PDB file of C-alpha atoms in Angstrom:
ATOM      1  CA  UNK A   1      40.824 -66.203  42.841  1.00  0.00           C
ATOM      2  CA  UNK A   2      39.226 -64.662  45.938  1.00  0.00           C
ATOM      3  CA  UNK A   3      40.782 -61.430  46.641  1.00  0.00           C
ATOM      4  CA  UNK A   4      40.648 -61.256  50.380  1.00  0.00           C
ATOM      5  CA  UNK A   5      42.964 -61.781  52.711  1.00  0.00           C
ATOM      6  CA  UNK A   6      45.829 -62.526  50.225  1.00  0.00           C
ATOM      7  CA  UNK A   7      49.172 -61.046  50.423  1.00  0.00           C
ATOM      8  CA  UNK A   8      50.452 -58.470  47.502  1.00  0.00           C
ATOM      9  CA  UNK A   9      54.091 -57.472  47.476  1.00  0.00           C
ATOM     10  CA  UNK A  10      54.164 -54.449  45.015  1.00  0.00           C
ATOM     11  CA  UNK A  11      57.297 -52.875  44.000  1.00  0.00           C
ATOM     12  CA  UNK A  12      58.000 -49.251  43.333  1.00  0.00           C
ATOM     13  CA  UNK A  13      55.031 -48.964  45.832  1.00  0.00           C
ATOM     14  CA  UNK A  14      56.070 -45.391  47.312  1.00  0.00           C
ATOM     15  CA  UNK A  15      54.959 -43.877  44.243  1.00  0.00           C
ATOM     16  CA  UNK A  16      52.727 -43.898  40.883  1.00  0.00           C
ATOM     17  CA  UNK A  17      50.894 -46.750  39.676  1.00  0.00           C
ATOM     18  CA  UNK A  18      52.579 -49.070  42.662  1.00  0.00           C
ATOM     19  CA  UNK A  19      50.834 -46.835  45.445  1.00  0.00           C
ATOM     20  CA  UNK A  20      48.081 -46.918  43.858  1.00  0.00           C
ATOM     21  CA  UNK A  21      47.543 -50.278  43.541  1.00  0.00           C
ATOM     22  CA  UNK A  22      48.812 -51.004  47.071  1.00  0.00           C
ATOM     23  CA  UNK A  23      45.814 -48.368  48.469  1.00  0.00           C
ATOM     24  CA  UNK A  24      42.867 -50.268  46.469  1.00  0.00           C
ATOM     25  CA  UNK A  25      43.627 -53.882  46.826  1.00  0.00           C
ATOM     26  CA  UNK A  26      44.855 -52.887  50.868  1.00  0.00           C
ATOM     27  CA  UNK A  27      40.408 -51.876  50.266  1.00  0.00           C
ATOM     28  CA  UNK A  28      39.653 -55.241  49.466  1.00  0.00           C
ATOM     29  CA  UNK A  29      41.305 -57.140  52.294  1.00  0.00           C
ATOM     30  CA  UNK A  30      44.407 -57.797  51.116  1.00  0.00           C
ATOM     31  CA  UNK A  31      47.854 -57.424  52.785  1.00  0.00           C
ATOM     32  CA  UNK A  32      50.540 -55.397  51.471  1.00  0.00           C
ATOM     33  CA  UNK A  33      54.623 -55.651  51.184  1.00  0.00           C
ATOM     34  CA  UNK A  34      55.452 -52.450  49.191  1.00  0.00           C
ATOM     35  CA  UNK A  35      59.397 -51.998  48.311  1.00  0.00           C
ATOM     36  CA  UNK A  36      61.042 -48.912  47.245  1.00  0.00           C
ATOM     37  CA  UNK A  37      64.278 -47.345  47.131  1.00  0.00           C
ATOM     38  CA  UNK A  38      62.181 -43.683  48.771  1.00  0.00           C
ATOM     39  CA  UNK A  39      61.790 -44.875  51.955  1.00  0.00           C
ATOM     40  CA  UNK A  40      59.959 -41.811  53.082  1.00  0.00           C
ATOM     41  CA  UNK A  41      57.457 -42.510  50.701  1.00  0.00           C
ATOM     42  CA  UNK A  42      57.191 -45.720  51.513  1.00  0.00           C
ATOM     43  CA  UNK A  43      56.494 -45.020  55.498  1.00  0.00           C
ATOM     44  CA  UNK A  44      53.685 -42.103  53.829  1.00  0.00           C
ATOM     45  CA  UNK A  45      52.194 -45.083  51.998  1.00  0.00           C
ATOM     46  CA  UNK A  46      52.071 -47.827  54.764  1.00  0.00           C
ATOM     47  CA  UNK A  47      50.858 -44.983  57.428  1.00  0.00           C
ATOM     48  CA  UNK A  48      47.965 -44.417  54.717  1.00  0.00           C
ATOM     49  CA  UNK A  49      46.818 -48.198  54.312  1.00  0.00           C
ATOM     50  CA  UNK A  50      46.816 -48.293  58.054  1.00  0.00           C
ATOM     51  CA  UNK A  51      44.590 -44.942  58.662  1.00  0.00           C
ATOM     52  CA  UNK A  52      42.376 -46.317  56.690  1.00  0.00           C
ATOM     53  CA  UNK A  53      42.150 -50.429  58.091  1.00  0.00           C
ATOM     54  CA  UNK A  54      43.986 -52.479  55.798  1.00  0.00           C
ATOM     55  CA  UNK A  55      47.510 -54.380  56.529  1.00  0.00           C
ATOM     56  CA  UNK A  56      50.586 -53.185  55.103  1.00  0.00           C
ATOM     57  CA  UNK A  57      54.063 -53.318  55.703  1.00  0.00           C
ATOM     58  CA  UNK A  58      57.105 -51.970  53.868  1.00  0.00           C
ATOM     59  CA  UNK A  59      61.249 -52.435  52.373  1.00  0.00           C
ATOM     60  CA  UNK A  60      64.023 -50.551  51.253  1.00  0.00           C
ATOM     61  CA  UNK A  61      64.306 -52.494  48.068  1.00  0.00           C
ATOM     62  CA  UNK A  62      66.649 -51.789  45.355  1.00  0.00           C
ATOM     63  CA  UNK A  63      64.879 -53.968  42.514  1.00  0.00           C
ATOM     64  CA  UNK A  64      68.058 -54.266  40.644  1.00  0.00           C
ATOM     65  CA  UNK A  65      70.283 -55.986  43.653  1.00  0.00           C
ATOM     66  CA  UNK A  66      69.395 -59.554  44.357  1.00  0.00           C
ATOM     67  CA  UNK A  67      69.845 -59.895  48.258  1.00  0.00           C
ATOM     68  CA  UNK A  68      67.589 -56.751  48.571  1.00  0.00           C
ATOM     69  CA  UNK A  69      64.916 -58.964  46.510  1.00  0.00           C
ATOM     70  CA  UNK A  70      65.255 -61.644  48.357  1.00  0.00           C
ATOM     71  CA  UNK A  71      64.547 -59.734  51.664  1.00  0.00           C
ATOM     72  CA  UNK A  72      61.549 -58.296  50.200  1.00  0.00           C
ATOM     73  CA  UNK A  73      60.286 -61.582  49.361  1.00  0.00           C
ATOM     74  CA  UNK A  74      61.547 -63.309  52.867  1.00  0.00           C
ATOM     75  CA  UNK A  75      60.016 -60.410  54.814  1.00  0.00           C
ATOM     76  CA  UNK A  76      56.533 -61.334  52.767  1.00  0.00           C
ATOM     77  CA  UNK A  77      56.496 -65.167  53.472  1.00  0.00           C
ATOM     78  CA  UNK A  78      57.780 -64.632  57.766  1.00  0.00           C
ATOM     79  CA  UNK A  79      55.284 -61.827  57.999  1.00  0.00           C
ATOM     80  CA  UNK A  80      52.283 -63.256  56.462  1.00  0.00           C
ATOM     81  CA  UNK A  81      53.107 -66.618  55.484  1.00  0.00           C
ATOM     82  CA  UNK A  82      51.893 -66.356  51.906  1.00  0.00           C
ATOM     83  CA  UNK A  83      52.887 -64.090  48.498  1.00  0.00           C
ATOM     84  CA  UNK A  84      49.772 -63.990  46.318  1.00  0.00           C
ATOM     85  CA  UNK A  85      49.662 -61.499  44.133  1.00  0.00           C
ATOM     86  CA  UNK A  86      53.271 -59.669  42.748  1.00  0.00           C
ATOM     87  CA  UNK A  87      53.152 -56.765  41.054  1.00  0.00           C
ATOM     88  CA  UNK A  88      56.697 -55.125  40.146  1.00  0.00           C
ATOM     89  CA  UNK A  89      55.940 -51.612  39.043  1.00  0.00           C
ATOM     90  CA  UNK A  90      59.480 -50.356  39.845  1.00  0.00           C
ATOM     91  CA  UNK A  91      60.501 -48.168  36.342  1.00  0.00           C
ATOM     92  CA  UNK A  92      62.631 -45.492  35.406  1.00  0.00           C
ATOM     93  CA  UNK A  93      63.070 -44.010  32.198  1.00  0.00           C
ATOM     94  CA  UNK A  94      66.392 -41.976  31.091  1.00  0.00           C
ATOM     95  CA  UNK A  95      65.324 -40.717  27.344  1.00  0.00           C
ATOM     96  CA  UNK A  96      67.779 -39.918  24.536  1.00  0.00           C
ATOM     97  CA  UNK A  97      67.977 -40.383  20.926  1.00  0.00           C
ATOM     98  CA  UNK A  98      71.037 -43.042  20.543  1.00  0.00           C
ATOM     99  CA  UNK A  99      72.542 -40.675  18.151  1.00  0.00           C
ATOM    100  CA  UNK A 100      72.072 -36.834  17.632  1.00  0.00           C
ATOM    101  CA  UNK A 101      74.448 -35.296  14.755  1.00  0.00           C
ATOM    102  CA  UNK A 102      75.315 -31.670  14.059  1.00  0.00           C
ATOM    103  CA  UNK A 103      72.369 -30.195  12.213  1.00  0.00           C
ATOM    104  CA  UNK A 104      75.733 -28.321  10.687  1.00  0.00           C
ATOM    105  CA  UNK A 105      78.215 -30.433  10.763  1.00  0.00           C
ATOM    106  CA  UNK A 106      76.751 -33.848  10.436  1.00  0.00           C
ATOM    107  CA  UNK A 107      79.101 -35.086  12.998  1.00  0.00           C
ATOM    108  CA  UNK A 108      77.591 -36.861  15.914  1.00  0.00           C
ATOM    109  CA  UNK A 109      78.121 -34.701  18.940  1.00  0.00           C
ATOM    110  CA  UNK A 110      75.973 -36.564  21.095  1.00  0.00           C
ATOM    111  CA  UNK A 111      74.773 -39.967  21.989  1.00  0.00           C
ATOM    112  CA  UNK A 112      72.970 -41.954  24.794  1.00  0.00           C
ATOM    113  CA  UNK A 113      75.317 -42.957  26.929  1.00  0.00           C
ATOM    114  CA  UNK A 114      75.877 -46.383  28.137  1.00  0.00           C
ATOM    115  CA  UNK A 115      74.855 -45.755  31.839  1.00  0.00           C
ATOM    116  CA  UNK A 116      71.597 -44.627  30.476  1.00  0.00           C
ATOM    117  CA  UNK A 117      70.809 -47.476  28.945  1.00  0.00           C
ATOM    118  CA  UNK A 118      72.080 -49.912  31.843  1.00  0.00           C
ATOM    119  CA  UNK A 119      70.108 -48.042  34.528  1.00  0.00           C
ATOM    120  CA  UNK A 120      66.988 -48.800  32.648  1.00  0.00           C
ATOM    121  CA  UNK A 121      67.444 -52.249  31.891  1.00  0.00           C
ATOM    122  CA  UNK A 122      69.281 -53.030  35.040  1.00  0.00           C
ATOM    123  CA  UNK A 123      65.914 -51.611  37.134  1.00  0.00           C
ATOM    124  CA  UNK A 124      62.553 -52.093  34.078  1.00  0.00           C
ATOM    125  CA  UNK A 125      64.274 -55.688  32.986  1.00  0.00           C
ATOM    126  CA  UNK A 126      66.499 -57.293  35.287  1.00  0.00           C
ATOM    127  CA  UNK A 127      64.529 -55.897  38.419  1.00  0.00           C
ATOM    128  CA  UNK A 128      61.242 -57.391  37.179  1.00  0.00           C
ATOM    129  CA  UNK A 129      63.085 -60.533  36.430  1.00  0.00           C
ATOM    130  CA  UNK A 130      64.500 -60.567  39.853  1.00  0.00           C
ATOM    131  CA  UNK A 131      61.097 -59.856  41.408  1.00  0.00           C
ATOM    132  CA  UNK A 132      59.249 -62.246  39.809  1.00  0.00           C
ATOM    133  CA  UNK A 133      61.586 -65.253  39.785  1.00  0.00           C
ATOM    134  CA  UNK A 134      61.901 -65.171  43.505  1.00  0.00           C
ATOM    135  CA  UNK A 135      58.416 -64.368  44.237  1.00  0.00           C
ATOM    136  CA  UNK A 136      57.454 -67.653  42.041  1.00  0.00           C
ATOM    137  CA  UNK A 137      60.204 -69.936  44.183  1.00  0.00           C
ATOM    138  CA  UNK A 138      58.516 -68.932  46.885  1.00  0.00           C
ATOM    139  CA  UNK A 139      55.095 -69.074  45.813  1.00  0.00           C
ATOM    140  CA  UNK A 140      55.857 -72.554  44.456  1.00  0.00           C
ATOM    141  CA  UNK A 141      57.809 -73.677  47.633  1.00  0.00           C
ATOM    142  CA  UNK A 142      54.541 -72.869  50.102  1.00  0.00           C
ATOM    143  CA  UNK A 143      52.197 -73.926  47.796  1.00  0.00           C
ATOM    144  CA  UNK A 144      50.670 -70.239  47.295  1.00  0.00           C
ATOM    145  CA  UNK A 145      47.652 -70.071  44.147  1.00  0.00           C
ATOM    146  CA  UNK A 146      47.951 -66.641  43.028  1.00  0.00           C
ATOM    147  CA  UNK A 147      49.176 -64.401  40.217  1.00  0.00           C
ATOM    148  CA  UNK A 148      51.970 -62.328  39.229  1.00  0.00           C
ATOM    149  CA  UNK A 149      51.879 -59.553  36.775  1.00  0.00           C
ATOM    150  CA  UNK A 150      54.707 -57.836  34.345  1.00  0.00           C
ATOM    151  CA  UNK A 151      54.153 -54.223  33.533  1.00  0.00           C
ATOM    152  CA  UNK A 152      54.600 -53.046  30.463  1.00  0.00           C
ATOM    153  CA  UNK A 153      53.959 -49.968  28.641  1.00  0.00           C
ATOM    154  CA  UNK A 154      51.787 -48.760  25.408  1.00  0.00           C
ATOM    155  CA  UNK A 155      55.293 -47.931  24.529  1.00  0.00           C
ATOM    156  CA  UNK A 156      56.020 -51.472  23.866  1.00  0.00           C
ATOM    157  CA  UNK A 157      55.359 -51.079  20.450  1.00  0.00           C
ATOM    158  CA  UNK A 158      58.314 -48.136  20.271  1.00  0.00           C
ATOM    159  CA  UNK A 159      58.908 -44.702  21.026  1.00  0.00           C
ATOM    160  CA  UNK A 160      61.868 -42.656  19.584  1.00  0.00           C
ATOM    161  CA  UNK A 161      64.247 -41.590  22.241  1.00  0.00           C
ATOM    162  CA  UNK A 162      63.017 -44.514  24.596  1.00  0.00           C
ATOM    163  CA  UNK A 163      65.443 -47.049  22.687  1.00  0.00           C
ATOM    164  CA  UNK A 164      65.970 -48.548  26.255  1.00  0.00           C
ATOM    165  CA  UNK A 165      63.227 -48.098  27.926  1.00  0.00           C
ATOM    166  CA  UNK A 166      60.847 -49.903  24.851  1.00  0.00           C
ATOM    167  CA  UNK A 167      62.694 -52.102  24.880  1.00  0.00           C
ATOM    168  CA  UNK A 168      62.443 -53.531  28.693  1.00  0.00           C
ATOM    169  CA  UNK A 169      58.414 -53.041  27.822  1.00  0.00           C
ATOM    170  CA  UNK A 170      58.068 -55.004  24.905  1.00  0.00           C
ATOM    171  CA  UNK A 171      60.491 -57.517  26.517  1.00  0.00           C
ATOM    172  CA  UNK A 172      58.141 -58.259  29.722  1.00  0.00           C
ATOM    173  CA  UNK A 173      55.010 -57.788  27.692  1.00  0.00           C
ATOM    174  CA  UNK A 174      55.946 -60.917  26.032  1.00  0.00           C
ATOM    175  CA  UNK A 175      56.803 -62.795  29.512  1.00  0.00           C
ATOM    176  CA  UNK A 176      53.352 -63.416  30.681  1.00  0.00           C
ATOM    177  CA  UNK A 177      53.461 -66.494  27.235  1.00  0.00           C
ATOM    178  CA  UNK A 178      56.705 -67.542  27.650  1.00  0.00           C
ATOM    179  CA  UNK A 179      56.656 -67.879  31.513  1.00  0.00           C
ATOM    180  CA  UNK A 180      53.400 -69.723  31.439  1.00  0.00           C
ATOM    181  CA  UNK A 181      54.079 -71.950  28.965  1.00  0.00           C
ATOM    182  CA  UNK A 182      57.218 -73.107  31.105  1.00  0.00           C
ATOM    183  CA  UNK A 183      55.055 -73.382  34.147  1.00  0.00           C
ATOM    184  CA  UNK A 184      52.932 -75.886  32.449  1.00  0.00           C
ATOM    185  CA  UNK A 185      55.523 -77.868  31.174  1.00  0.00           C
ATOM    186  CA  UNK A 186      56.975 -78.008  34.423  1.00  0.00           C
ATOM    187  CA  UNK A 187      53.383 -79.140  35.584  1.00  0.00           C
ATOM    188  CA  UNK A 188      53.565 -76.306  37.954  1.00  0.00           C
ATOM    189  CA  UNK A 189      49.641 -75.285  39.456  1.00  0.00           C
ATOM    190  CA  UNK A 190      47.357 -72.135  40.171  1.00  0.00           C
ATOM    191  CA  UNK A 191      49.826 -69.835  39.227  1.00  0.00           C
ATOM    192  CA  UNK A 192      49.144 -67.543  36.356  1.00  0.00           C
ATOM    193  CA  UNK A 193      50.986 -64.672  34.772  1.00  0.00           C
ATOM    194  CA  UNK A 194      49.766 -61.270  32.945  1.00  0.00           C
ATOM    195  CA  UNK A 195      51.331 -58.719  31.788  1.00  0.00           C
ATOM    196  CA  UNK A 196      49.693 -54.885  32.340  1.00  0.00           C
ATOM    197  CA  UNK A 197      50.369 -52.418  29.462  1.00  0.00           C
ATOM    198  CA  UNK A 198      49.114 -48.711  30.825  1.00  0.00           C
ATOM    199  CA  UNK A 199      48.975 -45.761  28.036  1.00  0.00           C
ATOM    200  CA  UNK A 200      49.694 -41.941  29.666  1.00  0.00           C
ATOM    201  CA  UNK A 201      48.275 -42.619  33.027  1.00  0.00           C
ATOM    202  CA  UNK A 202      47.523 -39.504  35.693  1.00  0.00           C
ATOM    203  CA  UNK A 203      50.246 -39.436  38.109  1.00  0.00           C
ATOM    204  CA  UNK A 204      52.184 -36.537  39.332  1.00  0.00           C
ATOM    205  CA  UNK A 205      55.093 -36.911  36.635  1.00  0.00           C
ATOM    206  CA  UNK A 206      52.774 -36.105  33.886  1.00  0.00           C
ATOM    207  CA  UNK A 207      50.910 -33.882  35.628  1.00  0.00           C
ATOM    208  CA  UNK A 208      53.888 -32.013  36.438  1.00  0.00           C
ATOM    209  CA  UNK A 209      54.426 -31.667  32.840  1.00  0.00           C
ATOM    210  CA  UNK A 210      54.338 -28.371  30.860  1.00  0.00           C
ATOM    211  CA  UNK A 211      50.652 -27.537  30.086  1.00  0.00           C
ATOM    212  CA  UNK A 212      51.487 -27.280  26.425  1.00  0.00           C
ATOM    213  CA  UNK A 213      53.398 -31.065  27.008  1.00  0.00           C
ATOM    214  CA  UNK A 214      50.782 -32.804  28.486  1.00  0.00           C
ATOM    215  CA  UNK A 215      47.979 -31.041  25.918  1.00  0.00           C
ATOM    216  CA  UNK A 216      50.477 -32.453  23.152  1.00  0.00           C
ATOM    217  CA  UNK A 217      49.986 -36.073  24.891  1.00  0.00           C
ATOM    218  CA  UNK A 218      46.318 -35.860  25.600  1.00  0.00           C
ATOM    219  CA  UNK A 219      45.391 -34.747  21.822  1.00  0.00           C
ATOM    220  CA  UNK A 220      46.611 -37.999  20.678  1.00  0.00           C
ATOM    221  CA  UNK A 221      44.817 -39.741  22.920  1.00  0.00           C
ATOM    222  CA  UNK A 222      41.186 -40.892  22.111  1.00  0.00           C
ATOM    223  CA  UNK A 223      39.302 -41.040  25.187  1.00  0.00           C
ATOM    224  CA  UNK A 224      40.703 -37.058  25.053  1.00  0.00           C
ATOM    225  CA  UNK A 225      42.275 -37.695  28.720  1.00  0.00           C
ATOM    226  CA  UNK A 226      44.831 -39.389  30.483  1.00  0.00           C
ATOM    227  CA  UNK A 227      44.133 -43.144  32.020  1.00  0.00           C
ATOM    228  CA  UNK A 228      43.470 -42.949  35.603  1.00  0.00           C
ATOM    229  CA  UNK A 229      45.127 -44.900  38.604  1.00  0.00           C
ATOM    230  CA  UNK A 230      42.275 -46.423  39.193  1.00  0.00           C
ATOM    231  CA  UNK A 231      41.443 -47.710  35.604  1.00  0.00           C
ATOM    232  CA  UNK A 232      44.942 -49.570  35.860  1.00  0.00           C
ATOM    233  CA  UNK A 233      43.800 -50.939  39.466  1.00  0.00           C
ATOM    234  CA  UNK A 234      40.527 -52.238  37.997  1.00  0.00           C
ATOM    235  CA  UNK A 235      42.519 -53.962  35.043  1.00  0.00           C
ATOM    236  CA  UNK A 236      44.443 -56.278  38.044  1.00  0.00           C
ATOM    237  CA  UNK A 237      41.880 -56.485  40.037  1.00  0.00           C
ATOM    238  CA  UNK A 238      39.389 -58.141  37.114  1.00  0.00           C
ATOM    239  CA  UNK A 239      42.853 -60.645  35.832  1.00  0.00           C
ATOM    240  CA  UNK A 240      43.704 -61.095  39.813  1.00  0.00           C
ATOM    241  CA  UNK A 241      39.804 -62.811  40.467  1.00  0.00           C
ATOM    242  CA  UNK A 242      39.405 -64.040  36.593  1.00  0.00           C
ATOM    243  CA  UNK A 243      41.479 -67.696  36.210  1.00  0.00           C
ATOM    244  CA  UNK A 244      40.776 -67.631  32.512  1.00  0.00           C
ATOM    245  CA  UNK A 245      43.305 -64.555  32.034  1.00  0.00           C
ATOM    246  CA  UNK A 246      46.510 -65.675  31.956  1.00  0.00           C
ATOM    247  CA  UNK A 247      49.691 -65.942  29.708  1.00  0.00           C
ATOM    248  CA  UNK A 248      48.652 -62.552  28.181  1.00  0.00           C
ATOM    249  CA  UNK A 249      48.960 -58.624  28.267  1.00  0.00           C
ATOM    250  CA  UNK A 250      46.327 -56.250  28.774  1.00  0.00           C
ATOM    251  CA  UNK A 251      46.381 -52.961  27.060  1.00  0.00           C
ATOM    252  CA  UNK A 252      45.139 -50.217  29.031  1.00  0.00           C
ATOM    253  CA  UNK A 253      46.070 -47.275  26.817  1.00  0.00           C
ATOM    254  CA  UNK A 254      42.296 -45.061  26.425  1.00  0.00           C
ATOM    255  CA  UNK A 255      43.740 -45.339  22.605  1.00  0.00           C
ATOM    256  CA  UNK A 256      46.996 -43.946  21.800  1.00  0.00           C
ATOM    257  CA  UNK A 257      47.632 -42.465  18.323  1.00  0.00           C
ATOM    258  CA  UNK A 258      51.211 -43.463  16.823  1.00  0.00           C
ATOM    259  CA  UNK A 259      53.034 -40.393  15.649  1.00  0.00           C
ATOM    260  CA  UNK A 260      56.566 -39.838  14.242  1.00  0.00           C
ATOM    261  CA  UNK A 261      57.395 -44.101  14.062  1.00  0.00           C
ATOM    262  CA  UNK A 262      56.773 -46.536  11.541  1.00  0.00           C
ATOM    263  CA  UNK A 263      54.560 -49.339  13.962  1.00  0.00           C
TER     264      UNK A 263
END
């Protein structure tokens, strides 16, 4: 697919992987509908695009409420009259072991709580569902060709304390098969579907990290660094033009070594 001049809506665009994304493909020609609950970040983000020539536009999107989805996705179609490419990148993580006992007692004194578990799901799961879905009715409805994406996370494969939070990644990693598999049967065209699975990648939460954290990350990684923005950008960009990649998820990890889990 020819990259210019399509329309991107990107969630969690204010921030991370989304604003990074939003800033290279806004490069290439293509227009951009960023949602984010950090509105302020979002204006930064737009204002940026702009300075430097591209087309963006923005929403206060909650990913996890459907009317605020729907906007986003409205807004997209009335303003540009197309959605090509989706990429829902809006994540939160809210670690805990599910059950820590008394190194004395033995009694569990502590557990991860309901609301953590919710949040997570309600914004990695049901918010990608949410984005997706009515990005495709749309898509489908105007007879857009494009492509939309799921991402994941290297901690698909598990990560102890991140019971939740694996467990929305390994769920949309497997979405890109499923959902094009239904498309076919439903004889539905030029719409393709790929999941994104980043390792540690550089943005300011892990470089905000304790040295002696982040060093503990980066040692088990084998390129010896963390995966850069732009590395993730280049992964989308190569499935958004290639029409051979679809109904699969790309690992963009630089190698991560498994510690501590049985895999």
């Amino acid at each position: 697919m020819n990259i210019k001049n399509k329309v991107a809506v990107i969630t969690g665009g204010a921030s991370g992987i989304g604003a990074g994304v939003a800033v290279e493909l806004a490069k290439l020609g293509v227009k951009i509908v960023l949602g984010d609950m950090n509105e302020e970040g979002l204006n930064a983000k737009v204002a940026e695009i702009r300075k430097n020539g591209g087309e963006a536009m923005a929403v206060k999107t909650n990913v996890s409420q459907e009317a605020d989805v729907i906007k986003l996705m409205d807004t997209a179609i009335e303003t540009y009259g197309a959605i090509n490419i989706v990429v829902p990148s809006a994540g939160i993580f809210r670690d805990a072991f599910m059950v820590n006992p008394d190194r004395e007692t033995g009694k569990v004194f502590k557990s991860m709580s309901t609301s953590q578990f919710m949040d997570v799901i309600n914004v990695n799961l049901l918010g990608t569902f949410l984005t997706i879905r009515e990005a495709s009715i749309r898509m489908i409805d105007n007879k857009c060709e494009g492509i939309l994406f799921t991402i994941s996370s290297i901690n698909k494969e598990g990560q102890l304390g991140q019971l939740n939070y694996s467990s929305t990644k390994a769920s949309v990693a497997l979405w890109p098969k499923i959902l094009s598999g239904e498309f076919h049967a439903k004889n539905i065209k030029g719409i393709r579907v790929v999941g994104i699975a980043p390792g540690y990648v550089e943005t300011p939460l892990l470089l905000g990290m304790k040295p002696e954290v982040l060093e503990s990350i980066i040692k088990d990684v084998t390129i010896g660094r963390l995966v850069k923005i732009d590395e993730i950008v280049n992964a989308l960009i190569f499935a958004i033009q290639n029409e051979a990649v679809t109904g699969t998820t790309l690992e963009i990890t630089g190698g991560v070594i498994s510690r501590g889990l049985v895999k």
